[in-house]
Protein backbone atom coordinates (compact mmCIF):
# COMPACT_ATOMS: atom_id res chain seq x y z
CA MET A 1 182.52 109.14 199.05
CA SER A 2 182.99 110.83 195.67
CA ASP A 3 185.36 113.79 195.41
CA ILE A 4 183.11 115.40 192.77
CA TYR A 5 179.91 117.30 193.53
CA ALA A 6 176.82 116.76 191.38
CA ASP A 7 177.42 120.09 189.61
CA GLY A 8 180.95 119.08 188.57
CA ARG A 9 182.94 120.79 191.32
CA ASP A 10 185.95 119.10 192.85
CA ASN A 11 185.26 119.19 196.58
CA LYS A 12 188.99 119.17 197.32
CA ALA A 13 189.55 122.43 195.43
CA GLN A 14 189.95 125.69 197.34
CA LEU A 15 188.65 127.77 194.42
CA HIS A 16 185.94 126.89 191.91
CA ILE A 17 185.98 129.06 188.79
CA GLY A 18 182.79 129.03 186.74
CA LEU A 19 183.32 129.24 182.97
CA ILE A 20 179.92 130.33 181.70
CA LEU A 21 178.71 129.13 178.29
CA PRO A 22 182.07 128.56 176.58
CA ASP A 23 180.18 126.79 173.78
CA VAL A 24 178.37 129.98 172.72
CA LEU A 25 180.45 132.79 174.31
CA GLY A 26 183.91 131.54 173.41
CA THR A 27 184.50 133.21 170.05
CA TYR A 28 187.46 135.42 170.97
CA GLY A 29 189.50 133.16 173.23
CA ASP A 30 188.05 134.63 176.42
CA ASP A 31 187.99 131.12 177.92
CA GLY A 32 191.62 131.97 178.62
CA ASN A 33 190.55 134.20 181.51
CA ALA A 34 189.46 131.15 183.50
CA LEU A 35 192.77 129.44 182.64
CA VAL A 36 194.72 132.47 183.85
CA LEU A 37 192.81 132.56 187.14
CA ARG A 38 193.42 128.86 187.70
CA GLN A 39 197.12 129.10 186.87
CA ARG A 40 197.75 132.19 189.00
CA ALA A 41 196.03 130.46 191.91
CA ARG A 42 198.08 127.29 191.43
CA LEU A 43 201.33 129.26 191.27
CA ARG A 44 200.47 130.35 194.81
CA GLY A 45 199.96 126.82 196.02
CA LEU A 46 196.16 127.05 195.89
CA THR A 47 194.01 124.27 194.49
CA ALA A 48 191.78 125.70 191.78
CA GLU A 49 189.44 124.06 189.30
CA ILE A 50 187.42 125.32 186.35
CA VAL A 51 183.75 124.35 186.21
CA PRO A 52 182.44 124.70 182.61
CA ILE A 53 178.72 125.49 182.36
CA LYS A 54 177.34 124.93 178.86
CA LEU A 55 174.14 126.03 177.18
CA GLY A 56 171.18 124.24 178.75
CA GLN A 57 173.02 123.51 182.00
CA ALA A 58 172.12 125.20 185.29
CA VAL A 59 174.61 127.74 186.60
CA PRO A 60 175.72 126.76 190.13
CA GLU A 61 175.22 129.82 192.30
CA SER A 62 177.84 128.92 194.92
CA LEU A 63 181.07 128.89 192.89
CA ASP A 64 183.81 131.25 194.05
CA LEU A 65 184.02 133.38 190.90
CA TYR A 66 182.82 133.34 187.31
CA THR A 67 184.02 134.36 183.84
CA VAL A 68 181.89 135.14 180.79
CA GLY A 69 183.27 135.66 177.28
CA GLY A 70 182.38 137.25 173.96
CA GLY A 71 180.30 136.03 171.03
CA GLU A 72 178.27 137.01 167.99
CA ASP A 73 174.64 138.17 167.87
CA THR A 74 172.94 134.77 167.81
CA ALA A 75 175.17 133.51 170.60
CA GLN A 76 174.39 136.58 172.72
CA ILE A 77 170.66 136.06 172.34
CA LEU A 78 170.93 132.38 173.28
CA ALA A 79 173.09 133.24 176.28
CA ALA A 80 170.74 135.94 177.53
CA GLU A 81 167.66 133.72 177.20
CA HIS A 82 169.34 130.85 179.04
CA LEU A 83 170.86 132.90 181.85
CA ILE A 84 167.62 134.80 182.48
CA ALA A 85 165.56 131.61 182.57
CA ASP A 86 168.06 129.77 184.76
CA GLY A 87 168.65 132.56 187.26
CA GLY A 88 171.79 131.00 188.76
CA ILE A 89 174.22 133.74 187.80
CA ALA A 90 171.84 136.42 189.08
CA ARG A 91 171.69 134.65 192.44
CA ALA A 92 175.49 134.39 192.48
CA VAL A 93 175.82 138.13 191.82
CA ASN A 94 173.26 138.93 194.50
CA ALA A 95 175.34 136.82 196.88
CA GLY A 96 178.43 138.89 196.01
CA ARG A 97 180.35 136.30 193.96
CA PRO A 98 182.85 138.09 191.66
CA VAL A 99 182.07 137.91 187.93
CA LEU A 100 184.26 138.98 185.01
CA ALA A 101 182.20 139.65 181.86
CA ILE A 102 183.88 140.35 178.52
CA CYS A 103 182.43 142.19 175.49
CA ALA A 104 179.19 140.32 174.65
CA GLY A 105 179.14 139.32 178.31
CA LEU A 106 179.09 143.00 179.28
CA GLN A 107 176.15 143.58 176.94
CA VAL A 108 174.21 140.49 178.08
CA PHE A 109 174.58 141.53 181.73
CA GLY A 110 173.09 144.94 180.91
CA GLN A 111 169.46 146.02 180.70
CA SER A 112 169.22 145.51 176.95
CA PHE A 113 171.42 145.16 173.87
CA ARG A 114 171.06 145.30 170.11
CA ALA A 115 171.55 142.00 168.25
CA SER A 116 170.22 140.70 164.93
CA ASP A 117 168.65 144.11 164.22
CA ARG A 118 166.48 144.16 167.34
CA MET A 119 166.72 145.08 171.00
CA VAL A 120 167.04 142.10 173.32
CA ASP A 121 166.48 141.99 177.07
CA GLY A 122 169.60 141.47 179.15
CA LEU A 123 169.98 140.18 182.69
CA GLY A 124 169.69 143.65 184.21
CA LEU A 125 172.71 143.12 186.46
CA ILE A 126 174.48 146.19 185.01
CA ASP A 127 172.72 149.52 184.51
CA ALA A 128 173.66 149.77 180.84
CA THR A 129 172.07 149.66 177.40
CA THR A 130 173.87 148.82 174.17
CA SER A 131 173.02 150.08 170.68
CA ALA A 132 175.44 150.36 167.73
CA LEU A 133 178.65 152.30 167.15
CA GLU A 134 178.89 154.48 164.06
CA LYS A 135 182.12 152.66 163.11
CA ARG A 136 183.28 149.24 164.25
CA MET A 137 186.00 149.30 166.91
CA ILE A 138 188.89 146.98 166.08
CA GLY A 139 192.21 147.58 167.78
CA GLU A 140 194.06 148.24 171.00
CA ILE A 141 192.39 149.94 173.95
CA ALA A 142 193.93 151.14 177.19
CA SER A 143 192.52 152.84 180.25
CA THR A 144 193.39 154.08 183.71
CA PRO A 145 191.43 152.09 186.32
CA LEU A 146 188.90 154.04 188.36
CA ALA A 147 189.60 152.59 191.76
CA ASP A 148 186.65 152.57 194.16
CA PRO A 149 188.08 152.37 197.69
CA HIS A 150 185.02 150.40 198.81
CA HIS A 151 184.97 147.83 195.98
CA PRO A 152 186.72 144.49 196.64
CA VAL A 153 188.17 144.33 193.10
CA THR A 154 188.64 147.84 191.75
CA SER A 155 190.01 149.17 195.05
CA GLN A 156 193.10 147.05 194.37
CA LEU A 157 193.78 148.29 190.84
CA SER A 158 196.61 150.76 190.28
CA GLU A 159 198.15 149.67 186.97
CA PRO A 160 196.91 150.70 183.48
CA LEU A 161 194.51 148.28 181.80
CA THR A 162 195.18 147.02 178.29
CA GLY A 163 193.35 144.84 175.80
CA PHE A 164 192.17 144.32 172.23
CA ALA A 165 188.65 145.31 171.24
CA ASN A 166 186.52 144.05 168.34
CA HIS A 167 182.87 145.08 168.53
CA MET A 168 180.06 147.25 167.19
CA GLY A 169 178.35 147.77 170.53
CA ALA A 170 177.77 151.29 171.86
CA THR A 171 177.19 150.87 175.58
CA ILE A 172 175.78 153.72 177.64
CA LEU A 173 176.10 153.41 181.42
CA GLY A 174 173.29 154.43 183.75
CA LYS A 175 173.67 155.99 187.18
CA ASP A 176 174.04 152.66 189.02
CA ALA A 177 177.06 151.50 187.00
CA THR A 178 180.54 153.02 186.98
CA PRO A 179 183.30 152.59 184.38
CA LEU A 180 186.09 150.12 185.03
CA GLY A 181 188.55 152.62 183.59
CA ARG A 182 188.94 156.00 181.89
CA LEU A 183 189.98 155.54 178.27
CA THR A 184 193.49 156.56 177.21
CA LYS A 185 193.68 154.74 173.86
CA GLY A 186 191.16 153.50 171.29
CA THR A 187 187.36 153.59 171.47
CA GLY A 188 185.66 152.91 174.78
CA ASN A 189 182.17 151.68 175.53
CA SER A 190 180.56 154.19 173.21
CA ASP A 191 181.26 156.93 170.64
CA GLU A 192 180.00 160.49 170.33
CA HIS A 193 177.46 159.52 167.67
CA ALA A 194 175.76 156.97 169.91
CA ALA A 195 176.05 159.06 173.08
CA ARG A 196 174.36 162.06 171.48
CA GLY A 197 171.76 159.76 169.94
CA VAL A 198 170.28 158.95 173.34
CA GLY A 199 169.77 162.60 174.19
CA LEU A 200 172.67 163.17 176.57
CA GLY A 201 173.63 166.74 177.35
CA SER A 202 177.02 168.02 176.21
CA HIS A 203 178.43 167.66 179.73
CA GLU A 204 177.36 163.98 179.79
CA VAL A 205 178.80 162.88 176.44
CA GLU A 206 182.50 163.10 177.33
CA PRO A 207 182.30 160.82 180.41
CA GLN A 208 180.43 158.21 178.34
CA ILE A 209 182.88 158.13 175.42
CA LYS A 210 185.83 158.03 177.81
CA ALA A 211 184.34 155.15 179.80
CA GLU A 212 185.78 151.64 179.38
CA GLY A 213 183.94 148.74 180.89
CA ALA A 214 181.47 148.74 183.74
CA VAL A 215 181.40 147.83 187.41
CA GLN A 216 178.26 147.22 189.42
CA GLY A 217 178.00 145.11 192.53
CA SER A 218 180.22 142.07 192.10
CA VAL A 219 180.25 142.29 188.26
CA VAL A 220 183.37 143.64 186.55
CA ALA A 221 182.85 144.00 182.80
CA THR A 222 185.06 145.20 179.94
CA TYR A 223 185.44 145.18 176.16
CA MET A 224 189.06 144.00 176.54
CA HIS A 225 190.01 140.73 174.87
CA GLY A 226 193.54 139.42 174.92
CA PRO A 227 192.58 137.45 177.06
CA ALA A 228 192.07 140.39 179.41
CA LEU A 229 193.53 138.66 182.48
CA ALA A 230 196.64 137.47 180.64
CA ARG A 231 197.35 141.09 179.78
CA ASN A 232 196.28 142.47 183.16
CA PRO A 233 197.58 140.14 185.90
CA GLN A 234 196.80 142.65 188.65
CA LEU A 235 193.12 142.43 187.69
CA ALA A 236 193.35 138.63 187.80
CA ASP A 237 194.87 138.73 191.27
CA ALA A 238 192.26 141.23 192.44
CA LEU A 239 189.48 138.87 191.33
CA LEU A 240 191.15 135.92 193.07
CA ALA A 241 191.58 137.93 196.25
CA ALA A 242 187.96 139.15 196.16
CA ALA A 243 186.77 135.56 195.73
CA MET A 244 188.69 134.64 198.87
CA GLY A 245 187.60 137.70 200.84
CA ILE A 246 191.14 139.05 201.16
CA THR A 247 193.41 141.61 199.48
CA ILE A 248 196.10 140.98 196.88
CA SER A 249 198.78 141.53 199.53
CA GLU A 250 197.25 138.70 201.57
CA LEU A 251 197.38 136.17 198.71
CA PRO A 252 200.01 133.44 199.20
CA ALA A 253 203.31 134.28 197.52
CA VAL A 254 204.11 132.80 194.12
CA GLU A 255 205.96 129.57 194.88
CA SER A 256 207.82 128.76 191.67
CA GLY A 257 210.59 130.43 189.70
CA PHE A 258 208.45 129.87 186.62
CA GLY A 259 205.77 132.16 188.03
CA VAL A 260 208.27 134.96 188.65
CA GLN A 261 209.65 134.59 185.12
CA LEU A 262 206.13 134.57 183.71
CA ASP A 263 205.33 137.88 185.39
CA ARG A 264 208.52 139.36 183.89
CA GLU A 265 207.38 138.29 180.40
CA VAL A 266 203.91 139.71 180.98
CA ALA A 267 205.42 142.99 182.17
CA LYS A 268 207.47 143.16 178.96
CA LEU A 269 204.35 142.57 176.85
CA ARG A 270 202.45 145.25 178.76
CA ARG A 271 205.22 147.79 178.13
CA GLU A 272 204.99 147.06 174.41
CA ARG A 273 201.19 147.40 174.33
CA LEU A 274 200.98 150.45 176.56
CA GLY A 275 203.97 152.18 174.98
């Protein structure tokens, strides 16, 4: 009997990490998020495998967790059209599988987004619409996570979030989506120009421009590159734990001295970026 499923999964692996459309949404190195998840799992003695899903391929709906990266306008449109037509990632989200969506991924998972000078339909998995910022955001961003005690991922976040942003998207969250974090540095999902442009009242503008990322159902989305999980290992561990139906404290301990040293180096980097 083969040890490989028809969809490419290793049936001996404990965790299957879906890497969605790395051929079109891999511009900013966000493929690294899947690598971080796999490595942090392996450091704990878990068997983890990455399952790449390329443009034109069906998205398996039964993987344990998924990552989606960033890309340019044409890539976003291609990704949205494919993922809507395929329906696999929507079924995975409806089944509660954790998904990390970065930048263009955040926009594609929303209701609609602006690309190539037109509005494009998104997957509708996040209550958000994206237009254009007045000025491109390029630089460091940081936020304080908004922990939801009932959410399997964000309930476990206590450390500041840090990343690098490079985008022109102005994302406005609707009532069904909540921010991943409250901005403390840089430009968040939107700016005042875009927020006022959609007719928000003065009391509504500040929460929008201070919002970073979006959380809805099992989707956790952010504008943070870096890759985001290399710079935010607690978020990586929270996603792993959610995929396994446990908490971070219940994850197996890191087995190797290398893993402990790695976390020390990451902590040093975070101090530099957050300082």
